[in-house]
Short mmCIF file of C-alpha atoms and ligand atoms in Angstrom, two decimals:
data_model
loop_
_atom_site.label_atom_id
_atom_site.label_comp_id
_atom_site.label_asym_id
_atom_site.label_seq_id
_atom_site.Cartn_x
_atom_site.Cartn_y
_atom_site.Cartn_z
CA UNK A 1 -166.00 -16.48 62.61
CA UNK A 2 -163.91 -13.61 63.86
CA UNK A 3 -161.34 -11.96 61.59
CA UNK A 4 -157.77 -13.33 61.66
CA UNK A 5 -155.57 -11.98 64.47
CA UNK A 6 -152.47 -11.42 62.37
CA UNK A 7 -151.00 -12.04 58.93
CA UNK A 8 -149.93 -15.59 59.81
CA UNK A 9 -153.39 -16.56 61.04
CA UNK A 10 -154.74 -15.01 57.83
CA UNK A 11 -152.35 -17.03 55.65
CA UNK A 12 -153.30 -20.20 57.55
CA UNK A 13 -156.99 -19.44 57.02
CA UNK A 14 -156.46 -18.80 53.32
CA UNK A 15 -154.63 -22.12 53.01
CA UNK A 16 -157.36 -24.03 54.84
CA UNK A 17 -159.94 -22.48 52.53
CA UNK A 18 -157.98 -23.36 49.38
CA UNK A 19 -157.46 -19.64 48.76
CA UNK A 20 -153.66 -19.52 48.70
CA UNK A 21 -150.91 -21.06 46.59
CA UNK A 22 -147.25 -21.09 47.58
CA UNK A 23 -144.82 -20.43 44.74
CA UNK A 24 -141.41 -21.92 45.52
CA UNK A 25 -139.79 -21.09 42.18
CA UNK A 26 -137.47 -18.09 42.26
CA UNK A 27 -139.42 -15.17 40.83
CA UNK A 28 -138.24 -11.62 40.16
CA UNK A 29 -139.97 -8.77 42.03
CA UNK A 30 -138.84 -6.65 39.08
CA UNK A 31 -141.93 -6.83 36.75
CA UNK A 32 -142.23 -10.65 36.73
CA UNK A 33 -144.43 -10.86 39.84
CA UNK A 34 -146.71 -8.17 38.39
CA UNK A 35 -147.34 -10.12 35.20
CA UNK A 36 -148.10 -13.31 37.15
CA UNK A 37 -150.40 -11.52 39.59
CA UNK A 38 -152.16 -9.57 36.84
CA UNK A 39 -153.17 -12.84 35.19
CA UNK A 40 -154.18 -14.49 38.45
CA UNK A 41 -156.22 -11.49 39.67
CA UNK A 42 -158.11 -11.19 36.38
CA UNK A 43 -158.95 -14.91 36.53
CA UNK A 44 -160.33 -14.54 40.08
CA UNK A 45 -157.45 -16.74 41.28
CA UNK A 46 -155.96 -17.31 44.74
CA UNK A 47 -153.63 -15.35 46.99
CA UNK A 48 -149.97 -16.07 46.20
CA UNK A 49 -147.10 -16.51 48.62
CA UNK A 50 -143.84 -16.14 46.70
CA UNK A 51 -141.39 -18.02 48.91
CA UNK A 52 -138.26 -17.15 46.93
CA UNK A 53 -138.36 -13.65 45.51
CA UNK A 54 -135.10 -13.01 43.65
CA UNK A 55 -132.38 -11.10 45.55
CA UNK A 56 -134.42 -10.74 48.76
CA UNK A 57 -134.45 -12.29 52.21
CA UNK A 58 -138.20 -12.42 52.78
CA UNK A 59 -141.22 -14.05 51.14
CA UNK A 60 -143.86 -11.88 49.45
CA UNK A 61 -147.62 -12.20 49.90
CA UNK A 62 -149.89 -10.80 47.22
CA UNK A 63 -153.52 -11.00 46.04
CA UNK A 64 -154.75 -11.54 49.61
CA UNK A 65 -157.71 -9.22 48.86
CA UNK A 66 -158.36 -10.17 45.23
CA UNK A 67 -161.89 -11.63 45.44
CA UNK A 68 -165.14 -10.89 47.24
CA UNK A 69 -164.94 -14.24 49.02
CA UNK A 70 -161.47 -13.51 50.42
CA UNK A 71 -162.60 -10.04 51.44
CA UNK A 72 -165.46 -11.60 53.43
CA UNK A 73 -163.08 -14.15 54.98
CA UNK A 74 -160.79 -11.28 55.97
CA UNK A 75 -163.67 -9.52 57.70
CA UNK A 76 -165.12 -12.70 59.21
CA UNK A 77 -168.45 -11.71 57.62
CA UNK A 78 -170.97 -13.26 55.24
CA UNK A 79 -171.05 -10.11 53.14
CA UNK A 80 -169.40 -6.71 53.08
CA UNK A 81 -172.84 -5.15 53.60
CA UNK A 82 -173.03 -7.00 56.94
CA UNK A 83 -169.91 -5.16 58.09
CA UNK A 84 -171.51 -1.87 57.04
CA UNK A 85 -174.73 -2.75 58.86
CA UNK A 86 -172.87 -3.40 62.12
CA UNK A 87 -171.25 -0.01 61.85
CA UNK A 88 -174.59 1.57 60.91
CA UNK A 89 -176.24 0.00 63.97
CA UNK A 90 -173.81 1.79 66.22
CA UNK A 91 -174.04 5.10 64.34
CA UNK A 92 -177.83 5.02 64.48
CA UNK A 93 -178.05 4.02 68.15
CA UNK A 94 -181.27 5.20 69.76
CA UNK A 95 -182.16 5.16 73.49
CA UNK A 96 -183.12 1.52 74.14
CA UNK A 97 -186.72 0.54 74.95
CA UNK A 98 -187.26 -2.48 77.20
CA UNK A 99 -184.80 -4.99 78.61
CA UNK A 100 -183.94 -6.93 75.46
CA UNK A 101 -183.04 -3.75 73.63
CA UNK A 102 -181.03 -2.49 76.62
CA UNK A 103 -178.96 -5.69 76.55
CA UNK A 104 -178.42 -5.29 72.82
CA UNK A 105 -177.49 -1.64 73.40
CA UNK A 106 -174.89 -2.67 75.98
CA UNK A 107 -173.37 -5.11 73.51
CA UNK A 108 -173.06 -2.32 70.99
CA UNK A 109 -171.45 -0.07 73.58
CA UNK A 110 -169.02 -2.85 74.42
CA UNK A 111 -168.10 -3.17 70.76
CA UNK A 112 -167.31 0.55 70.75
CA UNK A 113 -165.22 0.23 73.92
CA UNK A 114 -163.33 -2.74 72.42
CA UNK A 115 -162.47 -0.79 69.34
CA UNK A 116 -160.02 1.44 71.25
CA UNK A 117 -156.43 0.25 70.56
CA UNK A 118 -154.66 -1.31 73.54
CA UNK A 119 -151.07 -0.61 74.58
CA UNK A 120 -148.99 -3.70 75.37
CA UNK A 121 -145.35 -4.00 76.46
CA UNK A 122 -143.97 -6.17 73.71
CA UNK A 123 -144.91 -7.89 70.49
CA UNK A 124 -143.46 -10.06 67.74
CA UNK A 125 -143.17 -7.03 65.42
CA UNK A 126 -139.99 -6.23 67.37
CA UNK A 127 -138.40 -9.70 67.53
CA UNK A 128 -135.63 -8.39 65.28
CA UNK A 129 -134.48 -4.78 65.66
CA UNK A 130 -132.18 -3.15 63.11
CA UNK A 131 -131.14 0.45 63.72
CA UNK A 132 -128.86 3.00 62.07
CA UNK A 133 -126.58 1.45 59.44
CA UNK A 134 -128.13 -1.99 59.96
CA UNK A 135 -131.34 -0.81 58.31
CA UNK A 136 -131.50 -2.23 54.78
CA UNK A 137 -134.67 -1.98 52.69
CA UNK A 138 -132.86 -4.20 50.18
CA UNK A 139 -133.70 -7.16 52.42
CA UNK A 140 -137.33 -6.80 51.33
CA UNK A 141 -138.67 -8.07 47.99
CA UNK A 142 -140.02 -4.65 47.02
CA UNK A 143 -141.63 -4.81 43.61
CA UNK A 144 -140.91 -2.67 40.59
CA UNK A 145 -144.41 -3.12 39.21
CA UNK A 146 -144.45 -1.68 35.69
CA UNK A 147 -141.78 -1.05 33.05
CA UNK A 148 -142.01 2.76 33.31
CA UNK A 149 -141.84 2.87 37.14
CA UNK A 150 -139.07 4.99 38.62
CA UNK A 151 -137.96 2.15 40.87
CA UNK A 152 -139.26 -0.26 43.51
CA UNK A 153 -142.35 0.82 45.47
CA UNK A 154 -143.67 -0.44 48.81
CA UNK A 155 -147.35 -0.66 47.87
CA UNK A 156 -149.28 -1.97 50.89
CA UNK A 157 -148.08 0.06 53.89
CA UNK A 158 -149.95 1.44 56.88
CA UNK A 159 -148.35 4.83 57.49
CA UNK A 160 -148.77 6.05 61.08
CA UNK A 161 -148.43 9.69 62.11
CA UNK A 162 -149.68 11.97 64.88
CA UNK A 163 -151.37 15.34 64.52
CA UNK A 164 -148.77 17.70 66.03
CA UNK A 165 -151.54 19.84 67.60
CA UNK A 166 -153.84 17.21 69.08
CA UNK A 167 -151.68 14.07 69.23
CA UNK A 168 -154.48 12.23 67.37
CA UNK A 169 -153.26 9.27 65.37
CA UNK A 170 -153.70 8.78 61.64
CA UNK A 171 -153.10 5.64 59.62
CA UNK A 172 -153.06 5.92 55.84
CA UNK A 173 -152.03 3.72 52.94
CA UNK A 174 -149.51 5.80 51.01
CA UNK A 175 -146.98 4.13 48.72
CA UNK A 176 -143.26 4.49 49.37
CA UNK A 177 -140.75 4.64 46.54
CA UNK A 178 -137.51 3.06 47.75
CA UNK A 179 -134.65 5.50 47.06
CA UNK A 180 -131.79 3.61 48.77
CA UNK A 181 -131.17 1.27 51.74
CA UNK A 182 -132.53 3.76 54.26
CA UNK A 183 -134.75 6.29 52.50
CA UNK A 184 -138.01 6.31 50.56
CA UNK A 185 -140.37 8.92 49.19
CA UNK A 186 -143.73 9.43 50.98
CA UNK A 187 -146.55 9.68 48.47
CA UNK A 188 -149.37 11.22 50.47
CA UNK A 189 -151.61 13.19 48.17
CA UNK A 190 -152.85 16.70 48.90
CA UNK A 191 -156.24 15.66 50.29
CA UNK A 192 -154.83 13.12 52.75
CA UNK A 193 -154.59 13.21 56.53
CA UNK A 194 -150.93 12.16 56.81
CA UNK A 195 -149.96 15.10 54.65
CA UNK A 196 -151.98 17.46 56.85
CA UNK A 197 -150.00 16.22 59.89
CA UNK A 198 -146.79 16.88 57.94
CA UNK A 199 -147.84 20.43 57.05
CA UNK A 200 -148.61 21.13 60.71
CA UNK A 201 -145.25 19.78 61.91
CA UNK A 202 -142.51 22.06 63.06
CA UNK A 203 -139.35 21.06 61.19
CA UNK A 204 -139.74 17.30 61.43
CA UNK A 205 -142.50 14.70 61.54
CA UNK A 206 -142.00 11.22 62.99
CA UNK A 207 -143.50 8.35 61.02
CA UNK A 208 -143.89 4.61 61.46
CA UNK A 209 -144.85 2.28 58.64
CA UNK A 210 -146.40 -1.10 59.45
CA UNK A 211 -146.22 -3.87 56.84
CA UNK A 212 -147.85 -7.29 57.05
CA UNK A 213 -150.86 -6.71 59.29
CA UNK A 214 -153.99 -8.70 59.93
CA UNK A 215 -156.22 -8.02 56.91
CA UNK A 216 -158.76 -5.80 58.68
CA UNK A 217 -156.11 -3.43 60.02
CA UNK A 218 -154.41 -3.37 56.62
CA UNK A 219 -157.76 -2.48 55.03
CA UNK A 220 -158.43 0.20 57.65
CA UNK A 221 -155.32 2.10 56.48
CA UNK A 222 -157.12 2.65 53.17
CA UNK A 223 -160.44 3.71 54.73
CA UNK A 224 -161.47 7.34 54.13
CA UNK A 225 -162.28 8.34 57.72
CA UNK A 226 -162.53 11.96 58.87
CA UNK A 227 -159.18 13.31 60.03
CA UNK A 228 -159.94 13.14 63.76
CA UNK A 229 -161.00 9.47 63.66
CA UNK A 230 -158.23 6.91 64.27
CA UNK A 231 -158.30 4.19 61.60
CA UNK A 232 -157.21 1.69 64.27
CA UNK A 233 -160.56 2.27 66.04
CA UNK A 234 -162.37 1.17 62.90
CA UNK A 235 -160.06 -1.86 62.69
CA UNK A 236 -160.74 -2.74 66.34
CA UNK A 237 -164.48 -2.33 65.85
CA UNK A 238 -164.58 -4.60 62.79
CA UNK A 239 -162.26 -7.17 64.39
CA UNK A 240 -164.21 -7.16 67.62
CA UNK A 241 -160.79 -7.02 69.31
CA UNK A 242 -158.64 -3.99 70.02
CA UNK A 243 -155.53 -3.54 67.88
CA UNK A 244 -152.55 -4.10 70.19
CA UNK A 245 -149.79 -1.52 70.05
CA UNK A 246 -146.20 -1.44 71.27
CA UNK A 247 -143.98 1.63 71.60
CA UNK A 248 -141.70 2.12 68.60
CA UNK A 249 -137.97 1.83 69.27
CA UNK A 250 -136.68 5.12 67.85
CA UNK A 251 -139.72 7.41 67.48
CA UNK A 252 -142.50 8.58 69.77
CA UNK A 253 -145.26 6.53 68.14
CA UNK A 254 -146.99 3.25 68.86
CA UNK A 255 -147.00 0.50 66.24
CA UNK A 256 -149.12 -2.65 65.77
CA UNK A 257 -147.62 -5.44 67.89
CA UNK A 258 -148.62 -8.06 65.32
CA UNK A 259 -146.95 -6.45 62.27
CA UNK A 260 -144.49 -8.49 60.24
CA UNK A 261 -142.26 -5.47 59.57
CA UNK A 262 -142.15 -1.90 60.90
CA UNK A 263 -140.14 0.98 59.45
CA UNK A 264 -139.58 3.85 61.88
CA UNK A 265 -138.23 7.23 60.95
CA UNK A 266 -138.88 10.84 60.16
CA UNK A 267 -139.53 13.40 57.42
CA UNK A 268 -137.89 16.81 57.36
CA UNK A 269 -140.20 19.67 56.39
CA UNK A 270 -137.90 21.11 53.74
CA UNK A 271 -136.65 17.89 52.14
CA UNK A 272 -138.49 16.82 49.01
CA UNK A 273 -137.62 14.40 46.24
CA UNK A 274 -139.05 13.63 42.82
CA UNK A 275 -141.43 10.70 43.28
CA UNK A 276 -142.50 8.59 40.28
CA UNK A 277 -143.31 7.88 37.55
CA UNK A 278 -145.52 5.11 38.90
CA UNK A 279 -148.01 2.91 37.03
CA UNK A 280 -151.03 3.97 39.04
CA UNK A 281 -154.54 2.71 39.78
CA UNK A 282 -155.82 5.17 37.18
CA UNK A 283 -154.38 2.84 34.53
CA UNK A 284 -151.81 5.47 33.53
CA UNK A 285 -148.37 6.44 34.75
CA UNK A 286 -148.46 9.25 37.30
CA UNK A 287 -145.66 11.65 36.30
CA UNK A 288 -142.90 12.63 38.75
CA UNK A 289 -143.89 15.13 41.43
CA UNK A 290 -142.09 16.33 44.56
CA UNK A 291 -142.92 14.45 47.77
CA UNK A 292 -141.20 14.29 51.19
CA UNK A 293 -138.26 11.99 51.90
CA UNK A 294 -138.73 9.37 54.63
CA UNK A 295 -135.53 8.54 56.57
CA UNK A 296 -135.73 5.10 58.17
CA UNK A 297 -134.10 5.07 61.60
CA UNK A 298 -135.16 1.55 62.56
CA UNK A 299 -136.49 -1.55 60.87
CA UNK A 300 -138.08 -4.06 63.22
CA UNK A 301 -139.40 -7.46 62.19
CA UNK A 302 -140.78 -10.77 63.16
CA UNK A 303 -138.45 -13.65 62.63
CA UNK A 304 -138.87 -14.81 59.00
CA UNK A 305 -141.04 -11.80 58.31
CA UNK A 306 -143.44 -11.93 55.37
CA UNK A 307 -143.58 -8.86 53.13
CA UNK A 308 -147.05 -7.88 51.79
CA UNK A 309 -147.52 -6.30 48.38
CA UNK A 310 -150.23 -5.27 45.94
CA UNK A 311 -150.15 -4.27 42.30
CA UNK A 312 -152.29 -1.43 41.02
CA UNK A 313 -152.68 -0.60 37.34
CA UNK A 314 -155.41 -0.63 34.74
CA UNK A 315 -158.57 -1.72 36.53
CA UNK A 316 -159.58 -4.31 37.57
CA UNK A 317 -156.71 -5.10 39.93
CA UNK A 318 -156.55 -6.45 43.47
CA UNK A 319 -157.31 -3.03 44.98
CA UNK A 320 -160.80 -3.17 43.42
CA UNK A 321 -161.93 -5.17 46.45
CA UNK A 322 -160.40 -2.79 48.97
CA UNK A 323 -162.44 -0.07 47.26
CA UNK A 324 -165.59 -2.17 47.17
CA UNK A 325 -165.18 -2.89 50.90
CA UNK A 326 -165.12 0.86 51.54
CA UNK A 327 -168.13 1.38 49.27
CA UNK A 328 -170.19 -1.16 51.22
CA UNK A 329 -168.91 -0.40 54.74
CA UNK A 330 -169.46 3.35 54.41
CA UNK A 331 -173.00 3.24 52.97
CA UNK A 332 -174.74 3.46 56.38
CA UNK A 333 -172.43 6.31 57.40
CA UNK A 334 -173.25 8.19 54.17
CA UNK A 335 -176.96 7.66 54.85
CA UNK A 336 -176.51 9.41 58.20
CA UNK A 337 -175.87 12.66 56.30
CA UNK A 338 -177.93 11.99 53.19
CA UNK A 339 -180.75 9.67 54.31
CA UNK A 340 -182.57 9.74 50.97
CA UNK A 341 -179.71 7.70 49.46
CA UNK A 342 -180.87 4.11 48.98
CA UNK A 343 -177.67 2.66 47.52
CA UNK A 344 -174.62 3.66 45.53
CA UNK A 345 -172.00 2.06 43.33
CA UNK A 346 -168.48 3.19 42.48
CA UNK A 347 -167.59 1.27 39.32
CA UNK A 348 -164.17 -0.37 39.47
CA UNK A 349 -163.52 0.74 35.89
CA UNK A 350 -164.01 4.32 37.11
CA UNK A 351 -161.05 3.92 39.48
CA UNK A 352 -163.53 4.90 42.25
CA UNK A 353 -163.21 8.67 41.87
CA UNK A 354 -164.39 8.96 38.27
CA UNK A 355 -167.99 7.87 38.70
CA UNK A 356 -170.63 7.38 41.39
CA UNK A 357 -174.04 5.92 40.61
CA UNK A 358 -176.54 6.69 43.34
CA UNK A 359 -180.18 5.74 43.84
CA UNK A 360 -182.45 8.03 45.86
CA UNK A 361 -185.90 8.18 47.32
CA UNK A 362 -186.90 11.24 45.36
CA UNK A 363 -189.47 13.49 47.02
CA UNK A 364 -189.14 17.01 45.60
CA UNK A 365 -188.09 18.85 42.46
CA UNK A 366 -184.32 19.20 42.24
CA UNK A 367 -183.77 16.32 44.64
CA UNK A 368 -181.30 14.61 42.30
CA UNK A 369 -179.28 17.83 42.06
CA UNK A 370 -179.31 18.14 45.86
CA UNK A 371 -177.78 14.67 46.13
CA UNK A 372 -175.15 15.42 43.48
CA UNK A 373 -174.03 18.40 45.53
CA UNK A 374 -174.13 16.35 48.73
CA UNK A 375 -171.75 13.81 47.17
CA UNK A 376 -169.49 16.60 45.96
CA UNK A 377 -169.38 17.81 49.56
CA UNK A 378 -168.85 14.51 51.38
CA UNK A 379 -165.36 13.45 52.55
CA UNK A 380 -163.29 11.77 49.84
CA UNK A 381 -166.45 11.35 47.72
CA UNK A 382 -166.15 15.08 47.10
CA UNK A 383 -163.48 14.23 44.52
CA UNK A 384 -166.02 12.28 42.42
CA UNK A 385 -165.92 13.49 38.83
CA UNK A 386 -169.33 12.32 37.65
CA UNK A 387 -172.49 11.44 39.53
CA UNK A 388 -175.42 9.56 38.01
CA UNK A 389 -178.65 9.74 40.02
CA UNK A 390 -181.41 7.16 39.54
CA UNK A 391 -184.67 6.37 41.33
CA UNK A 392 -184.89 4.07 44.34
CA UNK A 393 -186.15 1.09 42.32
CA UNK A 394 -183.11 1.03 40.02
CA UNK A 395 -180.32 -1.42 40.86
CA UNK A 396 -177.21 0.75 40.88
CA UNK A 397 -174.94 -2.30 40.56
CA UNK A 398 -176.57 -3.32 37.27
CA UNK A 399 -174.74 -1.06 34.83
CA UNK A 400 -176.98 -2.06 31.93
CA UNK A 401 -180.05 -0.99 33.85
CA UNK A 402 -178.35 2.29 34.75
CA UNK A 403 -177.43 2.80 31.09
CA UNK A 404 -181.07 2.15 30.17
CA UNK A 405 -182.29 4.78 32.65
CA UNK A 406 -179.74 7.34 31.52
CA UNK A 407 -180.76 6.80 27.93
CA UNK A 408 -184.49 6.74 28.59
CA UNK A 409 -184.87 9.45 31.23
CA UNK A 410 -182.36 12.16 30.39
CA UNK A 411 -182.85 15.29 28.33
CA UNK A 412 -179.22 16.41 28.15
CA UNK A 413 -180.26 20.03 27.96
CA UNK A 414 -182.30 19.86 31.14
CA UNK A 415 -180.85 17.00 33.19
CA UNK A 416 -177.09 17.33 32.83
CA UNK A 417 -175.38 19.53 35.38
CA UNK A 418 -171.86 20.73 34.65
CA UNK A 419 -170.25 21.97 37.82
CA UNK A 420 -166.69 22.33 39.09
CA UNK A 421 -164.66 21.58 42.15
CA UNK A 422 -161.77 19.60 43.60
CA UNK A 423 -160.62 16.52 41.70
CA UNK A 424 -158.47 13.55 42.56
CA UNK A 425 -154.74 14.22 42.82
CA UNK A 426 -154.08 11.52 40.20
CA UNK A 427 -156.67 12.60 37.62
CA UNK A 428 -154.69 13.54 34.49
CA UNK A 429 -157.68 14.72 32.42
CA UNK A 430 -158.53 18.16 33.90
CA UNK A 431 -156.76 21.21 32.51
CA UNK A 432 -155.47 22.07 35.99
CA UNK A 433 -154.25 19.47 38.47
CA UNK A 434 -156.63 19.08 41.45
CA UNK A 435 -159.42 21.30 40.07
CA UNK A 436 -161.86 21.00 37.23
CA UNK A 437 -165.24 20.05 35.85
CA UNK A 438 -167.88 17.84 37.44
CA UNK A 439 -170.69 16.08 35.63
CA UNK A 440 -174.07 15.32 37.18
CA UNK A 441 -176.66 13.27 35.29
CA UNK A 442 -180.20 13.21 36.61
CA UNK A 443 -181.70 9.95 35.32
CA UNK A 444 -184.66 9.96 37.72
CA UNK A 445 -188.29 10.26 36.67
CA UNK A 446 -189.35 13.86 36.39
CA UNK A 447 -192.57 15.75 35.87
CA UNK A 448 -193.97 19.20 35.07
CA UNK A 449 -192.58 20.60 38.35
CA UNK A 450 -189.12 20.08 36.88
CA UNK A 451 -189.96 21.35 33.43
CA UNK A 452 -190.70 17.93 31.93
CA UNK A 453 -193.92 16.76 30.31
CA UNK A 454 -196.21 14.27 32.09
CA UNK A 455 -193.95 11.22 32.73
CA UNK A 456 -195.19 8.02 31.10
CA UNK A 457 -195.73 4.91 33.23
CA UNK A 458 -193.12 2.14 33.08
CA UNK A 459 -194.18 -1.16 31.52
CA UNK A 460 -194.94 -3.83 34.12
CA UNK A 461 -196.90 -7.09 33.78
CA UNK A 462 -199.86 -7.46 36.16
CA UNK A 463 -199.42 -9.59 39.27
CA UNK A 464 -202.40 -11.70 38.25
CA UNK A 465 -200.84 -12.77 34.96
CA UNK A 466 -197.45 -13.32 36.60
CA UNK A 467 -199.05 -15.67 39.11
CA UNK A 468 -200.95 -17.50 36.39
CA UNK A 469 -197.80 -18.07 34.33
CA UNK A 470 -195.89 -19.22 37.45
CA UNK A 471 -198.62 -21.74 38.16
CA UNK A 472 -198.99 -22.99 34.60
CA UNK A 473 -195.31 -22.98 33.60
CA UNK A 474 -195.00 -26.76 33.41
CA UNK A 475 -198.06 -27.04 31.18
CA UNK A 476 -196.32 -24.94 28.52
CA UNK A 477 -193.60 -27.60 28.12
CA UNK A 478 -190.78 -25.01 28.15
CA UNK A 479 -188.54 -26.83 30.64
CA UNK A 480 -187.35 -25.36 33.93
CA UNK A 481 -188.60 -21.86 34.65
CA UNK A 482 -185.90 -19.32 33.74
CA UNK A 483 -184.49 -17.38 36.69
CA UNK A 484 -185.44 -13.78 35.98
CA UNK A 485 -182.13 -12.59 37.47
CA UNK A 486 -180.07 -15.44 36.11
CA UNK A 487 -179.46 -17.14 32.83
CA UNK A 488 -182.20 -15.50 30.79
CA UNK A 489 -180.94 -12.07 31.58
CA UNK A 490 -177.43 -13.41 31.12
CA UNK A 491 -178.29 -14.55 27.60
CA UNK A 492 -179.89 -11.21 26.84
CA UNK A 493 -176.85 -9.46 28.21
CA UNK A 494 -174.60 -11.41 25.88
CA UNK A 495 -176.85 -10.58 23.00
CA UNK A 496 -176.74 -6.90 23.88
CA UNK A 497 -172.95 -6.93 24.14
CA UNK A 498 -172.48 -8.40 20.69
C1 LIG B 1 -153.39 -0.11 47.37
C2 LIG B 1 -153.64 1.32 47.70
C3 LIG B 1 -152.62 2.26 47.50
C4 LIG B 1 -152.83 3.60 47.80
N1 LIG B 1 -151.81 4.48 47.59
C5 LIG B 1 -151.98 5.77 47.93
C6 LIG B 1 -150.91 6.69 47.80
O1 LIG B 1 -149.81 6.35 47.37
N2 LIG B 1 -151.12 7.98 48.18
C7 LIG B 1 -152.31 8.40 48.69
O2 LIG B 1 -152.45 9.56 49.04
N3 LIG B 1 -153.36 7.54 48.80
C8 LIG B 1 -153.22 6.24 48.45
N4 LIG B 1 -154.25 5.37 48.60
C9 LIG B 1 -155.56 5.85 49.11
C10 LIG B 1 -155.48 6.12 50.60
O3 LIG B 1 -154.98 5.01 51.29
C11 LIG B 1 -156.86 6.48 51.14
O4 LIG B 1 -157.27 7.68 50.54
C12 LIG B 1 -156.89 6.64 52.66
O5 LIG B 1 -158.16 7.07 53.05
C13 LIG B 1 -155.87 7.63 53.14
O6 LIG B 1 -155.94 7.74 54.54
P1 LIG B 1 -156.30 9.14 55.20
O7 LIG B 1 -157.75 9.38 54.88
O8 LIG B 1 -156.06 8.94 56.65
O9 LIG B 1 -155.40 10.15 54.58
C14 LIG B 1 -154.07 4.02 48.31
C15 LIG B 1 -155.08 3.08 48.51
C16 LIG B 1 -154.88 1.75 48.21
C17 LIG B 1 -155.99 0.77 48.45
MN1 LIG B 2 -157.36 9.38 58.28
#
């Protein structure tokens, strides 16, 4: 099944799949929606369409991404790894051998060609056009998420800018604090591409913000692509259909034709405002900091436009699945630079930048340290605070197994690397903002070449005895054979947690 073409098709799909509930009661976007959504997200519940947000003209969609199943529905894929594999196939393309492979190669090339956005003359995103004094952000049910927030924040935007030197497009998800009817703050952090465009601009930078996109394009705004790669290409590739764009009404940018709402406007180079505090995805309030002011010159909409929102806060929240999608989709791309990486996991509780567990095919002394440094040098992963390296046979998604390896295989004096480097903009722990310590833990097997003693063998039962017990299981009268990855381990897990 291909991914939904726009937000309405997505809502219809969610409803057909029993993955969406409409809430007709009047609910307040000031804190009340957050508390409802927090409970629903933590229970693995459905997407919610609030039809009557208090004091607003438009309905609010939230928790569209809150489970793995919905994420797969959004991508039209059986698993998030499948999406990554398709991307990996293209990245790893080799000259085809034989006819069958040539045909497959052509299909891949077509999927690359189709990923290029397509310009069209008109689209429903501009059914309603409000300009100048008609612009009123108060029409939208913008949430104030947490009690200490400085005000309402637009939390699920796709912010579109152009590199003033090259004209290359960037799309990033950067929250917007609503300041009044026609201005917001623009919270792009120091490592982000939109901010780089702003710094390169001469006096003014034009911006368009798309709200209420098909779920793949909305996801793509959060994807950590290199600066020169257009996020809409990734969206088109995953969708298998180009993203259609229409010219904006008041700025020299193109905007997604299928958006529910578009805000057009500009930022002046010398105009900053205090942004925040904001209850952030770190689980803490980010204190006020200066960020640019976004002046909205036009607000275009579909008729009866639906406003999309997301709440971040103490993990886990809905954004956990946007992060997990990135983790899975980017694995093949990471392997292009660091092929010894077998798998990796960014724990949700680590807010993605605090911890990276990585398994490697280790083949020389210091290999774990090489991979730590590779991660600290790779795109947005470079902001990772701690890296745990394990051997290829360790399941990085099984935190108990990782804990076991760290405990069993680490001599803290020899295997812990304290380094330093850039840290996430939002990390409040380091002494200096943006810069501080890094922790690397080498939990792989070692040997004399790395200053360890002879490494003992791991305990494993012999295949012969395993087979015998499989065959004779019924004879023992112990009931159904326990699933080694299922309930038995589950029971043990519970025991260990107590
Ligand atoms: C729900 C959500 C909200 C986000 N809010 C911000 C934000 O306010 N500022 C920011 O710099 N990054 C934010 N991010 C992360 C960026 O979207 C992400 O780093 C993305 O790669 C930025 O695009 P860029 O690489 O083109 O700069 C957010 C991500 C998600 C999923
Ligand atoms: Mn980018």
